[in-house]
Amino acid sequence: MDYQSLEFEYKPSPDQRAEQPARHPVIVVGAGPVGLSLATDLAQRGVPVLLLDNDHRLSTGSRAICFAKRTLEIFDRLGCCEPMIDKGVSWKLGRVYFGDEEVYQFDLLPEPGHERPAFINLQQYYVEGFLLERAQGLPQLEIRWRNNVVGIEPGADAVTLAVDTPDGPYRVKAGHVVACDGARSPLRAAMGLESKGRSFRDRFLIADVRIAGVDLPCERRFWFDPPFHPGQSVLLHKQADGVWRLDFQLGWGADPEAEKQPERILPRVRAVLDSIGAGRHEVEIVWASVYTFACLRMERFRHGRVLFAGDAAHGVSPFGARGANSGVQDAENLAWKLALVSRGEAPDALLDSYASEREFAADENILNSTRATDFITPKSEVSRLFRDAVLDLSREHAFARRLVNSGRLSVPAVLRDSPLNTPDADPFDGRMVPGAAAADAPLEGAWLLRKLGRDFTLLVFGAAPAWTRELPLKTLCVGAEGLAAERYDARPGTAYLIRPDLHVAARWRAPTEAAVRAALARACGQR
């Protein structure tokens, strides 16, 4: 299906004829990857949700293309990952070049025993299309196209939105509103809020091209100061449909309109292809864009009954694929909390943990993004000398490779300081600390993350105590040997409390019913 050409019909709603504004439990504004993910998750949890979008089409152009393992696992739980895997290009290997010489390679997922790959490359419009197909099948989810939110009035017990449509304006209320309306967020502006951070004085050209008959490995290639683009950087990636993404650093003085013209793009592309022995192939320009970027975020992601997610809340450079991935992870973090609060099963304060956890994650992403940008685009002669020395040393010395930064690729944040965590009372080794995203592992005929489910789960290695049958959550028993036990540093009797977003909330060597109930209450904000 050509998702870029789809147009969705505007349909009047009974809300537009109501004498008083109709009230909805949750309204999500913006039908991009973040808004669609959040609305789908809420609807799957039984929360009626209204999704408003000012357009009647999905995104055009490739835009975000790199979707990380953690994000794919979220899409699994939303029920739309399989077509993405089938359509996308899976990869885990990368190559880094200095000049025309390869200095080293890296493997993002060297260990076996994971259902999903480290990354897939897939054009954003496909991701939105597969999410939309899933969303349209959910009875609790209503999508209204060409419904442009032009005003917002936060209140103590509801939020009122002013919405403009082809039939004129109307007003609607919500228990909570989530702004997923992008980097320029009209809702953020309407509330007099802003994102603050650092802007970078550089320009980059994205050129998505179709290369006829080329057969290259599915790897990420990054060049520092190559002879075919001296003094700058170049990135090459493969996408679906035989399309390749090239990203050229241009410098601040480049003319954005001139650089998007075919007579500028094609020589650059051919120079890259010549360097890897593919210069004889025909090239078709599919999409091009010149961009600048900033690393910034809102001071707070929660303002009463209004919450912000994705680019509306934070922005990073594209190096490391941290934009769309962190936005989808915002949605997953928020959905289960908003569902519990909306149903009256958790206190309103639980939503404060969305803000604190995802603000922390945004700071981590911004730090990594800023460091990558400073390494890729040194702003002084001293910085450039340091970078070039690191690249020279990385040819033969492993310690230097840890300093090379062509974009630290997206990984889930470890929420070590979350107020929802129960501190360890027993010694553990490994990475599955409270706040960590749960690791996958093969089970007999299944995968661990798929067995954990959508709500709180007590993961027990070995036999579960009898009292677990009285708990208000699912208990999953797995073997105390094998890869799962190894990744969770488990012995017979070890147990982990896993949150609905599959972060670790607590762990014990020999849990008691009282300890598990206390940790569950804490993870639901009932301290």
Coordinates of N, CA, C and O in Angstrom, one line a residue, residues 163-236:
V163 N -11.6 23.4 18.8 CA -11.2 22.6 17.6 C -11.8 23.2 16.4 O -13.0 23.5 16.4
D164 N -11.0 23.4 15.4 CA -11.5 24.0 14.1 C -11.6 22.8 13.1 O -10.7 22.0 13.0
T165 N -12.7 22.8 12.3 CA -13.0 21.8 11.3 C -13.5 22.4 10.0 O -13.8 23.6 10.0
P166 N -13.6 21.7 8.9 CA -14.2 22.2 7.7 C -15.6 22.7 7.9 O -16.1 23.5 7.1
D167 N -16.3 22.2 8.9 CA -17.7 22.6 9.2 C -17.7 23.7 10.3 O -18.8 24.1 10.7
G168 N -16.6 24.2 10.7 CA -16.6 25.3 11.7 C -16.0 24.8 13.0 O -15.7 23.6 13.2
P169 N -16.0 25.6 14.0 CA -15.3 25.3 15.3 C -16.3 24.6 16.2 O -17.5 24.7 16.1
Y170 N -15.7 23.8 17.2 CA -16.5 23.3 18.3 C -15.6 23.1 19.5 O -14.4 23.3 19.4
R171 N -16.2 22.8 20.6 CA -15.4 22.6 21.8 C -15.6 21.2 22.4 O -16.7 20.7 22.3
V172 N -14.6 20.7 23.0 CA -14.7 19.3 23.6 C -13.8 19.3 24.8 O -12.9 20.0 25.0
K173 N -14.3 18.4 25.8 CA -13.5 18.3 27.1 C -12.9 17.0 27.2 O -13.3 16.0 26.6
A174 N -11.9 16.9 28.1 CA -11.2 15.6 28.3 C -10.7 15.6 29.8 O -10.4 16.6 30.4
G175 N -10.7 14.4 30.3 CA -10.1 14.2 31.7 C -8.6 14.5 31.6 O -8.1 15.1 32.5
H176 N -8.0 14.1 30.5 CA -6.6 14.3 30.3 C -6.3 14.6 28.8 O -7.0 13.9 28.0
V177 N -5.4 15.5 28.5 CA -5.0 15.7 27.1 C -3.5 15.4 27.0 O -2.7 15.8 27.9
V178 N -3.1 14.7 26.0 CA -1.7 14.4 25.7 C -1.3 15.1 24.4 O -1.9 14.7 23.4
A179 N -0.4 16.0 24.4 CA 0.1 16.7 23.2 C 1.2 15.9 22.6 O 2.3 15.7 23.2
C180 N 0.9 15.3 21.4 CA 1.9 14.6 20.6 C 2.0 15.3 19.3 O 2.0 14.6 18.2
D181 N 1.9 16.6 19.3 CA 1.8 17.4 18.1 C 3.0 18.0 17.5 O 3.0 19.0 16.8
G182 N 4.2 17.3 17.8 CA 5.4 17.6 17.1 C 6.3 18.7 17.7 O 5.9 19.4 18.7
A183 N 7.4 19.0 17.1 CA 8.4 19.9 17.6 C 7.9 21.3 17.8 O 8.4 22.0 18.6
R184 N 7.0 21.7 16.9 CA 6.5 23.1 16.9 C 5.2 23.2 17.8 O 4.7 24.2 17.9
S185 N 4.8 22.1 18.3 CA 3.6 21.9 19.2 C 2.7 23.1 19.4 O 3.0 24.0 20.3
P186 N 1.7 23.3 18.6 CA 0.7 24.4 18.9 C 0.1 24.4 20.3 O -0.1 25.4 20.8
L187 N -0.1 23.2 20.9 CA -0.6 23.1 22.2 C 0.4 23.7 23.2 O 0.0 24.4 24.1
R188 N 1.6 23.4 23.1 CA 2.7 24.0 24.0 C 2.7 25.5 23.8 O 2.7 26.2 24.9
A189 N 2.6 26.0 22.6 CA 2.6 27.4 22.4 C 1.3 28.1 23.0 O 1.4 29.2 23.6
A190 N 0.2 27.4 22.8 CA -1.1 27.9 23.3 C -1.1 28.1 24.8 O -1.8 28.9 25.4
M191 N -0.3 27.2 25.5 CA -0.2 27.3 27.0 C 0.9 28.2 27.4 O 1.2 28.3 28.6
G192 N 1.6 28.9 26.5 CA 2.6 29.8 26.9 C 3.9 29.1 27.4 O 4.7 29.7 28.1
L193 N 4.1 27.8 26.9 CA 5.3 27.1 27.4 C 6.3 27.0 26.2 O 6.0 27.3 25.1
E194 N 7.5 26.6 26.6 CA 8.5 26.5 25.6 C 9.5 25.4 25.9 O 9.6 25.0 27.1
S195 N 10.3 25.0 24.9 CA 11.4 24.1 25.1 C 12.7 24.9 25.0 O 12.8 25.8 24.2
K196 N 13.6 24.6 25.9 CA 14.9 25.3 26.0 C 16.0 24.3 25.8 O 16.0 23.2 26.2
G197 N 17.1 24.8 25.2 CA 18.3 24.0 25.0 C 19.3 24.7 24.1 O 19.4 25.9 24.1
R198 N 19.9 23.8 23.3 CA 21.1 24.3 22.5 C 20.8 24.1 21.0 O 20.4 23.0 20.6
S199 N 20.9 25.1 20.2 CA 20.8 25.0 18.7 C 22.2 24.9 18.1 O 23.2 25.4 18.7
F200 N 22.3 24.1 17.0 CA 23.6 23.9 16.4 C 23.6 24.6 15.0 O 22.7 24.4 14.2
R201 N 24.7 25.3 14.8 CA 24.9 26.1 13.6 C 25.5 25.2 12.5 O 26.8 25.2 12.3
D202 N 24.7 24.3 11.9 CA 25.2 23.4 10.9 C 24.0 23.0 10.1 O 22.9 23.0 10.5
R203 N 24.3 22.6 8.8 CA 23.2 22.1 8.0 C 23.6 20.7 7.4 O 24.8 20.5 7.2
F204 N 22.6 19.9 7.2 CA 22.8 18.6 6.7 C 21.8 18.3 5.6 O 20.6 18.8 5.7
L205 N 22.2 17.5 4.7 CA 21.3 17.1 3.5 C 21.0 15.6 3.7 O 21.8 14.8 3.8
I206 N 19.7 15.4 3.7 CA 19.2 14.0 3.6 C 18.8 13.8 2.2 O 18.0 14.5 1.6
A207 N 19.4 12.7 1.6 CA 19.0 12.3 0.3 C 18.6 10.8 0.3 O 19.5 10.0 0.6
D208 N 17.3 10.5 0.1 CA 16.9 9.1 -0.1 C 16.9 8.8 -1.5 O 16.2 9.5 -2.3
V209 N 17.6 7.8 -1.9 CA 17.8 7.5 -3.3 C 17.5 6.0 -3.6 O 17.8 5.2 -2.7
R210 N 17.0 5.7 -4.7 CA 16.9 4.3 -5.1 C 18.0 4.0 -6.1 O 18.2 4.7 -7.1
I211 N 18.7 2.9 -5.8 CA 19.9 2.6 -6.6 C 19.6 1.2 -7.3 O 19.5 0.2 -6.6
A212 N 19.5 1.3 -8.5 CA 19.1 0.1 -9.3 C 20.2 -1.0 -9.2 O 21.4 -0.8 -9.6
G213 N 19.8 -2.2 -8.8 CA 20.7 -3.4 -8.9 C 21.8 -3.4 -8.0 O 22.7 -4.3 -8.1
V214 N 21.9 -2.5 -7.0 CA 23.0 -2.6 -6.1 C 22.8 -3.6 -5.0 O 21.7 -3.9 -4.6
D215 N 23.9 -4.3 -4.7 CA 23.9 -5.4 -3.7 C 24.9 -5.2 -2.6 O 26.1 -5.6 -2.8
L216 N 24.6 -4.4 -1.6 CA 25.5 -4.1 -0.5 C 24.9 -4.7 0.8 O 23.7 -4.8 1.0
P217 N 25.8 -5.0 1.7 CA 25.4 -5.5 3.0 C 24.5 -4.5 3.7 O 24.6 -3.3 3.5
C218 N 23.6 -5.0 4.6 CA 22.7 -4.1 5.4 C 23.5 -3.7 6.6 O 23.3 -4.2 7.7
E219 N 24.3 -2.6 6.4 CA 25.1 -2.1 7.5 C 25.0 -0.6 7.5 O 24.7 0.0 6.6
R220 N 25.4 0.0 8.7 CA 25.5 1.4 8.8 C 26.9 1.8 8.5 O 27.9 1.3 9.1
R221 N 27.1 2.7 7.6 CA 28.5 3.2 7.2 C 28.5 4.7 7.5 O 27.7 5.5 7.1
F222 N 29.6 5.1 8.3 CA 29.8 6.5 8.6 C 31.2 6.9 8.3 O 32.1 6.2 8.8
W223 N 31.3 8.0 7.5 CA 32.6 8.5 7.2 C 32.9 9.8 7.9 O 32.1 10.7 7.8
F224 N 34.1 10.0 8.5 CA 34.6 11.2 8.9 C 35.6 11.7 7.9 O 36.6 11.0 7.5
D225 N 35.4 12.9 7.4 CA 36.4 13.6 6.4 C 36.8 12.7 5.3 O 38.0 12.5 5.0
P226 N 35.8 12.2 4.5 CA 36.2 11.3 3.4 C 36.7 12.1 2.2 O 36.3 13.3 2.1
P227 N 37.5 11.5 1.3 CA 38.0 12.3 0.2 C 36.9 12.7 -0.8 O 37.1 13.7 -1.5
F228 N 35.8 12.0 -0.8 CA 34.7 12.4 -1.7 C 33.8 13.5 -1.1 O 32.9 14.0 -1.8
H229 N 34.1 13.9 0.2 CA 33.3 15.0 0.8 C 34.2 15.6 1.9 O 33.9 15.5 3.1
P230 N 35.3 16.2 1.5 CA 36.4 16.5 2.5 C 35.9 17.5 3.5 O 35.1 18.4 3.3
G231 N 36.4 17.3 4.8 CA 36.1 18.2 5.9 C 34.8 18.0 6.5 O 34.4 18.7 7.5
Q232 N 34.0 17.1 6.0 CA 32.6 16.9 6.5 C 32.4 15.4 6.8 O 33.3 14.6 6.7
S233 N 31.1 15.0 7.1 CA 30.8 13.7 7.4 C 29.7 13.2 6.5 O 28.9 14.0 5.9
V234 N 29.6 11.8 6.3 CA 28.6 11.2 5.5 C 28.1 9.9 6.2 O 28.9 9.2 6.7
L235 N 26.8 9.7 6.1 CA 26.2 8.5 6.6 C 25.5 7.8 5.5 O 24.8 8.4 4.7
L236 N 25.6 6.4 5.4 CA 24.9 5.6 4.4 C 24.1 4.5 5.1 O 24.7 3.8 5.9

